[in-house]
């Protein structure tokens, strides 16, 4: 699921996502004090626009330039910086964000976990890491013949956190909204953690 994969996916249709912010983000970010947010895998930008509307300064990153161009085209928002990047290759700045949000962010496991450790390191002291993913489905068609266990799930990320973190949520829960058309996901896995020092 590299840049080519996502560019082709976005080019299949004029709009992939609903343009509504993800409900787990709404549930948890509503209680946070706005600051600097990193929205990874921002897609067409609904989460980034919602965060900006609540007073966050948002860096919205996607591997696909097609997605970034589409997000920008939906309206200029001074509080959002749109970036095309592969965060495995170019990690985000260290300890720079009060919220790092990974909403259904697909990332292959790598030796030494370097890519995901770079994402973890981006959370500032006192900041929140929020990762949400589909519960691994039984159907392999959704994964384009890839093994879903080769991707990081929120619980995998939680296991990489050290003693300087507090894990508030690490669970599987029922979705509060219907899955995207053609998908059959009924549950999500959620990790919410706070960096203490």
GROMACS .gro file of C-alpha atoms in nm, residues 31-147:
model
  117
   31UNK     CA    1  -1.223   1.686   2.540
   32UNK     CA    2  -0.867   1.796   2.452
   33UNK     CA    3  -0.730   2.149   2.471
   34UNK     CA    4  -0.650   2.260   2.115
   35UNK     CA    5  -0.283   2.283   2.027
   36UNK     CA    6  -0.071   2.132   1.750
   37UNK     CA    7  -0.216   1.824   1.578
   38UNK     CA    8  -0.068   1.577   1.334
   39UNK     CA    9  -0.327   1.401   1.116
   40UNK     CA   10  -0.156   1.105   0.950
   41UNK     CA   11  -0.318   0.951   0.646
   42UNK     CA   12  -0.537   1.260   0.619
   43UNK     CA   13  -0.697   1.153   0.292
   44UNK     CA   14  -0.942   1.413   0.167
   45UNK     CA   15  -0.901   1.614   0.486
   46UNK     CA   16  -1.224   1.584   0.685
   47UNK     CA   17  -1.050   1.522   1.018
   48UNK     CA   18  -0.800   1.802   0.960
   49UNK     CA   19  -1.077   2.050   0.879
   50UNK     CA   20  -1.275   1.947   1.188
   51UNK     CA   21  -0.970   1.989   1.412
   52UNK     CA   22  -0.890   2.329   1.258
   53UNK     CA   23  -1.249   2.436   1.319
   54UNK     CA   24  -1.200   2.361   1.688
   55UNK     CA   25  -0.887   2.574   1.714
   56UNK     CA   26  -0.610   2.325   1.638
   57UNK     CA   27  -0.308   2.405   1.423
   58UNK     CA   28  -0.300   2.097   1.201
   59UNK     CA   29  -0.029   1.932   0.997
   60UNK     CA   30  -0.218   1.698   0.765
   61UNK     CA   31  -0.002   1.433   0.595
   62UNK     CA   32  -0.079   1.175   0.331
   63UNK     CA   33   0.144   0.957   0.116
   64UNK     CA   34  -0.072   1.034  -0.189
   65UNK     CA   35  -0.029   1.369  -0.365
   66UNK     CA   36  -0.368   1.303  -0.527
   67UNK     CA   37  -0.528   1.299  -0.181
   68UNK     CA   38  -0.344   1.614  -0.073
   69UNK     CA   39  -0.448   1.801  -0.390
   70UNK     CA   40  -0.807   1.692  -0.337
   71UNK     CA   41  -0.804   1.802   0.027
   72UNK     CA   42  -0.662   2.144  -0.065
   73UNK     CA   43  -0.922   2.186  -0.339
   74UNK     CA   44  -1.203   2.163  -0.083
   75UNK     CA   45  -1.105   2.500   0.061
   76UNK     CA   46  -0.810   2.692   0.193
   77UNK     CA   47  -0.778   2.677   0.572
   78UNK     CA   48  -0.494   2.882   0.724
   79UNK     CA   49  -0.478   2.656   1.031
   80UNK     CA   50  -0.392   2.351   0.816
   81UNK     CA   51  -0.057   2.271   0.657
   82UNK     CA   52  -0.104   2.001   0.392
   83UNK     CA   53   0.198   1.776   0.333
   84UNK     CA   54   0.262   1.487   0.097
   85UNK     CA   55   0.506   1.253   0.271
   86UNK     CA   56   0.584   0.894   0.355
   87UNK     CA   57   0.636   0.911   0.731
   88UNK     CA   58   0.828   0.583   0.727
   89UNK     CA   59   1.092   0.749   0.509
   90UNK     CA   60   1.062   1.100   0.655
   91UNK     CA   61   0.947   1.086   1.018
   92UNK     CA   62   0.758   1.383   1.167
   93UNK     CA   63   0.937   1.626   1.399
   94UNK     CA   64   1.018   1.490   1.743
   95UNK     CA   65   0.799   1.588   2.041
   96UNK     CA   66   0.619   1.846   1.826
   97UNK     CA   67   0.248   1.763   1.852
   98UNK     CA   68  -0.014   1.773   2.125
   99UNK     CA   69  -0.225   1.524   1.930
  100UNK     CA   70  -0.112   1.261   1.685
  101UNK     CA   71  -0.411   1.102   1.514
  102UNK     CA   72  -0.398   0.783   1.307
  103UNK     CA   73  -0.747   0.709   1.181
  104UNK     CA   74  -0.742   0.383   0.984
  105UNK     CA   75  -0.379   0.453   0.895
  106UNK     CA   76  -0.225   0.152   0.718
  107UNK     CA   77   0.141   0.088   0.792
  108UNK     CA   78   0.338  -0.229   0.727
  109UNK     CA   79   0.542  -0.367   1.014
  110UNK     CA   80   0.913  -0.305   0.966
  111UNK     CA   81   1.228  -0.443   1.128
  112UNK     CA   82   1.298  -0.247   1.444
  113UNK     CA   83   0.961  -0.071   1.415
  114UNK     CA   84   1.147   0.241   1.303
  115UNK     CA   85   0.859   0.401   1.114
  116UNK     CA   86   0.603   0.367   1.390
  117UNK     CA   87   0.858   0.466   1.656
  118UNK     CA   88   0.909   0.791   1.462
  119UNK     CA   89   0.535   0.853   1.483
  120UNK     CA   90   0.531   0.779   1.857
  121UNK     CA   91   0.824   1.017   1.906
  122UNK     CA   92   0.625   1.299   1.744
  123UNK     CA   93   0.395   1.326   2.048
  124UNK     CA   94   0.491   1.609   2.285
  125UNK     CA   95   0.502   1.569   2.662
  126UNK     CA   96   0.142   1.584   2.780
  127UNK     CA   97   0.025   1.505   2.429
  128UNK     CA   98  -0.216   1.236   2.310
  129UNK     CA   99  -0.170   0.952   2.066
  130UNK     CA  100  -0.498   0.829   1.917
  131UNK     CA  101  -0.491   0.529   1.685
  132UNK     CA  102  -0.803   0.369   1.537
  133UNK     CA  103  -0.819   0.076   1.298
  134UNK     CA  104  -1.064  -0.181   1.173
  135UNK     CA  105  -1.079  -0.501   1.369
  136UNK     CA  106  -0.896  -0.745   1.142
  137UNK     CA  107  -1.159  -0.894   0.910
  138UNK     CA  108  -1.186  -1.254   0.805
  139UNK     CA  109  -1.220  -1.159   0.439
  140UNK     CA  110  -0.887  -1.127   0.258
  141UNK     CA  111  -1.034  -0.946  -0.043
  142UNK     CA  112  -1.036  -0.621   0.154
  143UNK     CA  113  -0.660  -0.655   0.200
  144UNK     CA  114  -0.576  -0.703  -0.168
  145UNK     CA  115  -0.418  -1.044  -0.099
  146UNK     CA  116  -0.198  -0.903   0.177
  147UNK     CA  117  -0.186  -1.048   0.526
   0.00000   0.00000   0.00000
